[in-house]
Coordinates of C-alpha atoms in Angstrom, one line a residue:
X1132 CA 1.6 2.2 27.3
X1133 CA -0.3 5.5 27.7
X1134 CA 2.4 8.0 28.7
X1135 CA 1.0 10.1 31.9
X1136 CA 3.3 12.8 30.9
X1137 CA 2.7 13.2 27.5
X1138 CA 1.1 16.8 26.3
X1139 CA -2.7 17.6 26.0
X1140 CA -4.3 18.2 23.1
X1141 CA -6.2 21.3 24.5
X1142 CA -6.8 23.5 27.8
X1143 CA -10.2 24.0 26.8
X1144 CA -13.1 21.3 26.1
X1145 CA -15.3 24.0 24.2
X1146 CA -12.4 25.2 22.1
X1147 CA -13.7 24.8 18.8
X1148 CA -10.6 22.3 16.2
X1149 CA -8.5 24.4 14.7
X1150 CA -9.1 25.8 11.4
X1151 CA -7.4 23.3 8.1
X1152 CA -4.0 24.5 7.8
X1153 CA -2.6 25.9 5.3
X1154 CA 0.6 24.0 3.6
X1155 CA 3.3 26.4 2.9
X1156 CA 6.3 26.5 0.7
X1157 CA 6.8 23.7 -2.2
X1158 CA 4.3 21.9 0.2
X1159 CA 1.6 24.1 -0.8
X1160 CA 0.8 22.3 -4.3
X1161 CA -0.1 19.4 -1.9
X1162 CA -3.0 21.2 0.0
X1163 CA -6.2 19.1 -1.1
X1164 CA -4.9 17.0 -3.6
X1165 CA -5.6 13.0 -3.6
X1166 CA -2.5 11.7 -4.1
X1167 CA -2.2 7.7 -5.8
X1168 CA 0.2 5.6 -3.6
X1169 CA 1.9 3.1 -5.8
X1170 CA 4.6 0.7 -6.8
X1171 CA 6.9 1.9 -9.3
X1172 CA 6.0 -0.9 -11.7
X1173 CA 2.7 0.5 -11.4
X1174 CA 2.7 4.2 -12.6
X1175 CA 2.4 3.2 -15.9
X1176 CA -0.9 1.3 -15.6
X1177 CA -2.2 4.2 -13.9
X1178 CA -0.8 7.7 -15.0
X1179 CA -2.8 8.6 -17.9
X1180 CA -5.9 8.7 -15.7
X1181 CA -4.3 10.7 -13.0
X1182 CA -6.2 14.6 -12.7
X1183 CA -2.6 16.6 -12.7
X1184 CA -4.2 19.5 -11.5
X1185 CA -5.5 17.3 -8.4
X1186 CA -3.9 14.6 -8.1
X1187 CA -0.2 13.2 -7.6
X1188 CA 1.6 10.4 -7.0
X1189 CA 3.2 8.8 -3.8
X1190 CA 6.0 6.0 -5.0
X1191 CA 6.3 3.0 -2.2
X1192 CA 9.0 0.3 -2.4
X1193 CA 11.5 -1.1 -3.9
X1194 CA 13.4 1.0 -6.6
X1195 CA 11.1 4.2 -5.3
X1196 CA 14.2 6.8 -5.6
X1197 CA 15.5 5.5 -8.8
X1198 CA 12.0 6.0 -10.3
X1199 CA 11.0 8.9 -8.6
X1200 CA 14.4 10.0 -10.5
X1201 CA 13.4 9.2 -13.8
X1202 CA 9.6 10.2 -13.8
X1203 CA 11.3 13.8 -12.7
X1204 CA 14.1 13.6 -16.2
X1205 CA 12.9 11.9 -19.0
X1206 CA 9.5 11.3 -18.0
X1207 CA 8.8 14.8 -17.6
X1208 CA 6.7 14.4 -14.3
X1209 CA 6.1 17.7 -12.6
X1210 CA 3.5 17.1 -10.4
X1211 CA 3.4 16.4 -6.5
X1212 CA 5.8 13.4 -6.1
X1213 CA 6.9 12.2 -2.8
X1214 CA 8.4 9.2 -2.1
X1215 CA 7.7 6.6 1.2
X1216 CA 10.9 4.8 2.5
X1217 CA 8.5 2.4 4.1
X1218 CA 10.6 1.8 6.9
X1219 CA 7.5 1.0 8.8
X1220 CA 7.3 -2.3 6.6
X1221 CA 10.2 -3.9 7.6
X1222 CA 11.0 -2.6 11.3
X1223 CA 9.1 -1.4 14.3
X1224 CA 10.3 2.1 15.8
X1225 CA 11.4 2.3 19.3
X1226 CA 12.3 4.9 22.0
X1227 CA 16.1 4.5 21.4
X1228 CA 15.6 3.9 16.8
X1229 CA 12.5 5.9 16.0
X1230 CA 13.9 5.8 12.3
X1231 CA 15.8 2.6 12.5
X1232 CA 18.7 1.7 10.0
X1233 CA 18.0 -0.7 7.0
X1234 CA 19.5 -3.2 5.7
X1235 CA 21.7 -1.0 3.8
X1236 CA 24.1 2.0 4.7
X1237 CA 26.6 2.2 7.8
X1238 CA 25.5 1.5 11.5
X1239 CA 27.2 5.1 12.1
X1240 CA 25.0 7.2 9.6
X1241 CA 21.9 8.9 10.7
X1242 CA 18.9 7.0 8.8
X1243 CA 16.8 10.1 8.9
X1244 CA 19.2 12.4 7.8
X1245 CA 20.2 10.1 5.0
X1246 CA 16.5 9.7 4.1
X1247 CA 15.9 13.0 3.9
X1248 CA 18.9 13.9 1.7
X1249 CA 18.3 11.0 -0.9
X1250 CA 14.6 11.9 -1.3
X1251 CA 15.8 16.2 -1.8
X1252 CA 18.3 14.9 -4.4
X1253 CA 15.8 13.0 -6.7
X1254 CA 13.8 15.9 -7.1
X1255 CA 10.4 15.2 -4.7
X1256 CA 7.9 17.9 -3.8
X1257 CA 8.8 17.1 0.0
X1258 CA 11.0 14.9 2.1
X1259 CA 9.1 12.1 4.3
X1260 CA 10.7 10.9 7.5
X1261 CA 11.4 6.9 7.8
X1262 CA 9.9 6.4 10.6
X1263 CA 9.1 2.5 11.9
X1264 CA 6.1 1.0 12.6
X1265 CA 4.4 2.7 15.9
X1266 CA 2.8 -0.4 17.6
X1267 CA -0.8 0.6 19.7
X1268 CA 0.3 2.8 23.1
X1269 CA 4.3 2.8 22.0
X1270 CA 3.9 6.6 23.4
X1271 CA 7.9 6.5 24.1
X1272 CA 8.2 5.3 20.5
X1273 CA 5.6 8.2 19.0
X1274 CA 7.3 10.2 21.5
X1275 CA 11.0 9.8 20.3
X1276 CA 10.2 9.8 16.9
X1277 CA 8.1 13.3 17.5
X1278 CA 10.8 15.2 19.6
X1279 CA 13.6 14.4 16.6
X1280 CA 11.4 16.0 13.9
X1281 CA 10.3 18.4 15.9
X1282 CA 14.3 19.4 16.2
X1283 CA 14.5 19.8 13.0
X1284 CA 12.2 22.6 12.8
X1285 CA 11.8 22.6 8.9
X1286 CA 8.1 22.8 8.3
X1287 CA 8.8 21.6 4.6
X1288 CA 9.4 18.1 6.0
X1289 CA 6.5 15.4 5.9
X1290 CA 6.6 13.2 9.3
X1291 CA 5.0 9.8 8.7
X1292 CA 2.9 8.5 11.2
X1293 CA 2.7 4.7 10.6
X1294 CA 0.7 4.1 13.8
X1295 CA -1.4 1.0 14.6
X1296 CA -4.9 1.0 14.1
X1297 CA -5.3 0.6 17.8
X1298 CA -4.5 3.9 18.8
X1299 CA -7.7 4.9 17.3
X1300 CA -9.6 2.5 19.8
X1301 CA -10.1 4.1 22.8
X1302 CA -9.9 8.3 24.3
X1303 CA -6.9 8.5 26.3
X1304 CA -4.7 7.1 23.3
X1305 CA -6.3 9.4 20.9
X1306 CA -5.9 12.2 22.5
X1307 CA -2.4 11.0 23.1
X1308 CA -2.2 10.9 19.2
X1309 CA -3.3 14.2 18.7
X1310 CA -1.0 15.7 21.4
X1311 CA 2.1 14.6 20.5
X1312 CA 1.1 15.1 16.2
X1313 CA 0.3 18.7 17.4
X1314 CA 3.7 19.0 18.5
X1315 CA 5.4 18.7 14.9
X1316 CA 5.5 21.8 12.4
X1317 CA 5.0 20.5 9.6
X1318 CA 2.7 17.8 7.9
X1319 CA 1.8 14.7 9.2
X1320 CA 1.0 11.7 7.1
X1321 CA -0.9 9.2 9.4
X1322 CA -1.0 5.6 7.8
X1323 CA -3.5 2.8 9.3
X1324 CA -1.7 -0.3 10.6
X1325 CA -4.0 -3.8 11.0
X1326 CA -4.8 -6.7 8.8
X1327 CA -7.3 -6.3 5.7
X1328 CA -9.2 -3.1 6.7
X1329 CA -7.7 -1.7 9.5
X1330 CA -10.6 0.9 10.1
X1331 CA -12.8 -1.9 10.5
X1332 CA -11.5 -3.2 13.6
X1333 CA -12.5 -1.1 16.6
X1334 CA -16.4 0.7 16.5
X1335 CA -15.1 4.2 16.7
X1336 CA -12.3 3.9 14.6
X1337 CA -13.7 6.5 12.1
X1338 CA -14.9 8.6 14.2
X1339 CA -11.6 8.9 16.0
X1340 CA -9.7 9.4 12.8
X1341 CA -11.7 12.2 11.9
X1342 CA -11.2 14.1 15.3
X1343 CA -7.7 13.3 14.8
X1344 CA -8.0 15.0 11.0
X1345 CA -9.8 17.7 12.8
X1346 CA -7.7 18.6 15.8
X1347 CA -4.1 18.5 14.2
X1348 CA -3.1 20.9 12.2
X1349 CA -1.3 19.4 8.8
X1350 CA -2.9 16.4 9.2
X1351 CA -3.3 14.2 6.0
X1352 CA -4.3 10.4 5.5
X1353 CA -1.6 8.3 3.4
X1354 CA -1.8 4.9 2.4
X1355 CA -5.2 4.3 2.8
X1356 CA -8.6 3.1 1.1
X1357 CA -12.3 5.2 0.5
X1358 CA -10.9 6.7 3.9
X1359 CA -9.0 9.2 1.8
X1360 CA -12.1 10.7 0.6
X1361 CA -13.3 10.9 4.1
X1362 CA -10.0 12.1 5.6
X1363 CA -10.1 15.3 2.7
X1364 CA -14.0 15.8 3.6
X1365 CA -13.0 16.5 7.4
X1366 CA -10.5 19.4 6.5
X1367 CA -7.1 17.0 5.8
X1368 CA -4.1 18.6 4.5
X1369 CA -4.1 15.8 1.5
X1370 CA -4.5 12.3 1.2
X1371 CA -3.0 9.3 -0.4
X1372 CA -5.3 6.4 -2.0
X1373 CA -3.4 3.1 -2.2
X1374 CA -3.4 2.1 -5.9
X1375 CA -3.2 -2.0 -4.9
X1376 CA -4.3 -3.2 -1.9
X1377 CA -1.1 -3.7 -0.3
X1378 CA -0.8 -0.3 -0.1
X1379 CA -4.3 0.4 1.6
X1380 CA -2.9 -0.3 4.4
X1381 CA 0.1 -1.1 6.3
X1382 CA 0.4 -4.9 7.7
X1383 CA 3.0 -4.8 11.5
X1384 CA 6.5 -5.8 10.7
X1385 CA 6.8 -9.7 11.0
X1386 CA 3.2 -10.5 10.5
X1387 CA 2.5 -12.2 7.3
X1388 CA -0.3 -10.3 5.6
X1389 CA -4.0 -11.8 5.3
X1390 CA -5.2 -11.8 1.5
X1391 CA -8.7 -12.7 0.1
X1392 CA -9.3 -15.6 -1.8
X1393 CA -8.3 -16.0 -5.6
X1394 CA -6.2 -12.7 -5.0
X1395 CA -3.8 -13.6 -7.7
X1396 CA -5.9 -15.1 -10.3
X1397 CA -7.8 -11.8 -10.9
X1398 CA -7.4 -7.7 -10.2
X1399 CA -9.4 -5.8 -7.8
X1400 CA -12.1 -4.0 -9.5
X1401 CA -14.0 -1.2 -8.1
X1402 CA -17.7 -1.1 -8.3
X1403 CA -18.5 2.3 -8.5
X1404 CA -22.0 1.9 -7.2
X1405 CA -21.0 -0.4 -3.8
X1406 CA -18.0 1.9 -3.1
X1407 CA -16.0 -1.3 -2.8
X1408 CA -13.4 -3.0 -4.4
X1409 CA -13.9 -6.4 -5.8
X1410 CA -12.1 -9.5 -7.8
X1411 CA -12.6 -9.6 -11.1
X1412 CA -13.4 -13.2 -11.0
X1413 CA -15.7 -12.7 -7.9
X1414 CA -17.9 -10.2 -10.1
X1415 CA -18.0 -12.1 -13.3
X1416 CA -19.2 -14.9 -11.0
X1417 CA -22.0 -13.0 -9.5
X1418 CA -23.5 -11.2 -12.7
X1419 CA -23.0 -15.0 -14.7
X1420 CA -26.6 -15.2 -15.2
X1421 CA -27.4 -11.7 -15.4
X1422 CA -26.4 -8.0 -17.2
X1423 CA -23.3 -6.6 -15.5
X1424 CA -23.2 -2.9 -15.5
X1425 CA -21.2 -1.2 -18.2
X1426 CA -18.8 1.3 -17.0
X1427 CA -18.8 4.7 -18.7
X1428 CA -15.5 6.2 -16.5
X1429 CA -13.0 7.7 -18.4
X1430 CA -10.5 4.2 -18.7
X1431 CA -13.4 2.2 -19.9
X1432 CA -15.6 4.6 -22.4
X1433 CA -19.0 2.5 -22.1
X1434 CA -17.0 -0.4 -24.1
X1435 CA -15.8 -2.5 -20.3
X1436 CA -18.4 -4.3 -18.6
X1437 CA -17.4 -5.1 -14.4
X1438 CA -17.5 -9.1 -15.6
X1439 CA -14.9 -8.0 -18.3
X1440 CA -11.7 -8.7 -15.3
X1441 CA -12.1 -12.2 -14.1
X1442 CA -8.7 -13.1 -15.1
X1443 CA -5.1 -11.3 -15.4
X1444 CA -4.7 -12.5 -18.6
X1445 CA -3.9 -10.0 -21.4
X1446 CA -4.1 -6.1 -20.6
X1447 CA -6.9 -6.6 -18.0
X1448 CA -4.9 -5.9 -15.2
X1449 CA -4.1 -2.8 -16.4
X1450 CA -7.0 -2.2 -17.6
X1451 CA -8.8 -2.7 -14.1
X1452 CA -5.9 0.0 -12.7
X1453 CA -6.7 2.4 -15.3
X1454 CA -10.6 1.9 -14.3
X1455 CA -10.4 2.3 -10.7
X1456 CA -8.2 5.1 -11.1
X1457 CA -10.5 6.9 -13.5
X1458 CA -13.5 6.2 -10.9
X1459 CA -11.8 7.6 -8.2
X1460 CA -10.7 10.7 -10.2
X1461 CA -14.3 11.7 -11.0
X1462 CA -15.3 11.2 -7.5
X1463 CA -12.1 13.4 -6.5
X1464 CA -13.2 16.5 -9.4
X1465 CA -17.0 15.9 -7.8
X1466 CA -15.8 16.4 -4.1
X1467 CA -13.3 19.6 -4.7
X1468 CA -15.9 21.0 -6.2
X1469 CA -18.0 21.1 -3.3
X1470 CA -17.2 24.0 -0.9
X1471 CA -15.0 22.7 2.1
X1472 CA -16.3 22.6 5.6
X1473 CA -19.9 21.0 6.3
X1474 CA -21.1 20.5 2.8
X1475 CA -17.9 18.5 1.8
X1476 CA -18.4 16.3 4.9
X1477 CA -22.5 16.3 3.9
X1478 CA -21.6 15.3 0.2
X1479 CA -19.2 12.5 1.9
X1480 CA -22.0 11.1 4.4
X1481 CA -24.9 11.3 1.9
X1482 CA -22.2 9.2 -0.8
X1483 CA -21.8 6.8 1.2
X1484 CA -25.3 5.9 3.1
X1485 CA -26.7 5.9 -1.0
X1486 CA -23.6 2.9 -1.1
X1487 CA -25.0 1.1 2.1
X1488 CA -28.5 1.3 0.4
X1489 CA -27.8 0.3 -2.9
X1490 CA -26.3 -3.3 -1.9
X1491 CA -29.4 -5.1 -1.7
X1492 CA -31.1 -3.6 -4.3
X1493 CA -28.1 -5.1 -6.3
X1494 CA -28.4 -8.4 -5.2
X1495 CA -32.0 -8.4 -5.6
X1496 CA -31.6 -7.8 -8.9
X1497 CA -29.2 -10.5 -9.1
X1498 CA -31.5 -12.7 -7.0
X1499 CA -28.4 -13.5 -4.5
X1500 CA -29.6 -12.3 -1.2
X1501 CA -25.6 -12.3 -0.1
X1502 CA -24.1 -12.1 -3.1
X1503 CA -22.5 -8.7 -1.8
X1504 CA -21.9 -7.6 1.7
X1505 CA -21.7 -4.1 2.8
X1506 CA -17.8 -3.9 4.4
X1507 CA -18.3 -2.9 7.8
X1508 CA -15.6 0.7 7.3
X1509 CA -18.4 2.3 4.9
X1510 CA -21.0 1.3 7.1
X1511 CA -19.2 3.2 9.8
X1512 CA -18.4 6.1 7.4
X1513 CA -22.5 5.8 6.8
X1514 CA -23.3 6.3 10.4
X1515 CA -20.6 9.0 10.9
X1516 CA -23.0 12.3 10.1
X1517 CA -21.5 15.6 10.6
X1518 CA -21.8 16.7 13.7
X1519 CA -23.2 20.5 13.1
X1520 CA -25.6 18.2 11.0
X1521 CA -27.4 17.0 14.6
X1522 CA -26.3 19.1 16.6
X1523 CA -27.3 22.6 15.7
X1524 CA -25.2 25.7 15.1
X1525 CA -23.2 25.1 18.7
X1526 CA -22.5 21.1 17.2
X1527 CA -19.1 21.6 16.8
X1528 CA -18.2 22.5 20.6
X1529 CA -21.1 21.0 22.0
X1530 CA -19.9 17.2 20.2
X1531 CA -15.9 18.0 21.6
X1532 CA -16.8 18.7 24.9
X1533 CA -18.8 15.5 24.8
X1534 CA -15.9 13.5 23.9
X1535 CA -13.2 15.3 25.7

């Protein structure tokens, strides 16, 4: 429940958001960069596409430390590199365990203390806290979980938020959100909780995430989809694209995950054009009696049509990895080079309305009136103009007071 107590995010409803801030310390290499959350049976598909000088990596799962370990010695990694205990995956946090204990380790040891010193010892750029899955309105649970980290009062120290997408649904909870994040000195790495796209759940969704990007301080987007790009447009510390779609998103502990059909027959491609990610299979069925586009990213060179992935036979999963990572590289390179502030957030809303438009022109020329479907985030992400952009040079603190 909503917690009647709990801090406000602001005294004054024309107060413009805070300025970005700035990451300090070892932290500082983070400040902008799209980090590429992934599996560490996964880094190889995928790290001879990565931009080093904008990118990084963010290792999830099993075996995480013991990689993370190795890519820092012999693999001569010395990029960003944080690792994600995940905890969220496997238990929900509470008032009394805001960082509950795993499976492993004694009942006696402090699991965010032992976290913390694991992650330091295997060489990462920054710690991240274990924190458990914050189910909608937990406020005692965000609460708890806040006040501990806040304790610690190392600003080198990455608290992860793994909060369900609902409290992104209505005011109170997201002003809630932004309190209690405000409250913490260092970074905090939201991650989306909810079934398939978690952002598509609730109408304002997007536009609440991006007030939250806005109005804390530190604030960065991990585990997450095409959201990442929007999260670094509005002013976020750093981001974290999910390099699978497992790790898009995160799914409550105990509920058994919802998966598209044909999922493991074929990889997820992305169609550059649509913004969205599809199965192989699914796009060598749609372009069957027609020309599929040949892709000229970096991974494929103009020789990989998007029909070229309808199985996972051979090197075409990694193939498809290596593709979608180059993609999203040249869209990260096109972004930073945009100035930060309204243009960046311009360049993001313009991107993704030419997405929205160009769906059925494809499937005109495919002569399949539904043969793709605009997903219902980028359509929100479409809508979601800038607000100085309507509003005139006051748009800023005219557009907060309105939703204050």
């Amino acid at each position: 429940m909503i917690d009647p107590s709990a801090p406000r995010p602001r005294s004054d409803p024309a107060e413009l958001p805070d300025a970005p801030q700035a990451l300090s310390g070892a932290l500082s290499v983070l400040q902008g960069r799209m980090l590429l959350q992934v599996t560490p049976a996964r880094v190889g598909y995928l790290r001879t596409q990565l931009d080093t000088g904008r990118s990084g990596l963010v290792l999830c799962g099993k075996d995480a430390l013991r990689k993370a370990k190795k890519l820092r010695g012999e693999g001569q990694f010395t990029g960003p590199l944080l690792v994600d205990p995940a905890a969220y995956e496997a238990r929900a946090a509470s008032e009394e365990e805001p960082f509950p204990h795993g499976s492993e380790g004694f009942a006696f040891d402090d699991p965010l203390e032992v976290s913390l010193a694991e992650q330091r010892a295997v060489g990462v750029t920054a710690p991240m806290t274990p924190t458990g899955y914050i189910h909608a309105e937990n406020s005692d649970a965000l609460k708890a979980a806040v006040q501990r980290v806040a304790a610690l009062d190392d600003a080198q120290v990455i608290f992860a938020a793994p909060v369900d997408v609902g409290w992104l649904r209505e005011e109170d909870a997201v002003r809630q959100l932004i309190a209690f994040l405000r409250l913490v000195r260092g970074p905090k790495a939201i991650m989306l909780g909810g079934q398939m796209d978690p952002l598509a759940r609730h109408a304002r969704a997007v536009d609440h995430l991006r007030r939250v990007i806005e109005e804390v301080p530190g604030a960065a987007l991990l585990r997450t989809d095409l959201a990442a790009f929007g999260a670094l447009a509005a002013g976020a510390a750093f981001a974290a694209f999910g390099a699978g779609s497992r790790l898009r998103h995160i799914v409550a502990p105990g509920e058994k995950a919802k998966t598209s059909k044909g999922f493991s027959t074929s990889p997820h491609v992305l169609f550059a054009e649509l913004m969205d990610f599809f199965l192989g299979k699914t796009l060598a069925d749609r372009f069957a009696g027609a020309t599929a586009p040949v892709c000229g990213c970096a991974a494929c060179e103009g020789l990989w049509a998007l029909d070229a992935f309808a199985s996972n036979e051979g090197e075409r999963q990694a193939r498809a990895a290596a593709h979608n990572v180059a993609v999203l590289m040249e869209w990260l390179r096109t972004l930073t080079a945009v100035a930060p502030g309204l243009a960046r957030q311009t360049w993001w809303h313009e991107r993704c309305r030419a997405a929205v438009e160009r769906y059925p022109l494809v499937n005109a020329q495919l002569r399949q009136p539904d043969a793709f479907k605009v997903p219902q985030q980028l359509k929100r992400w479409a809508l979601a103009s800038p607000a100085a952009m309507t509003n005139g040079a006051n748009g800023q603190a005219a557009d907060h007071q309105r939703r204050s």
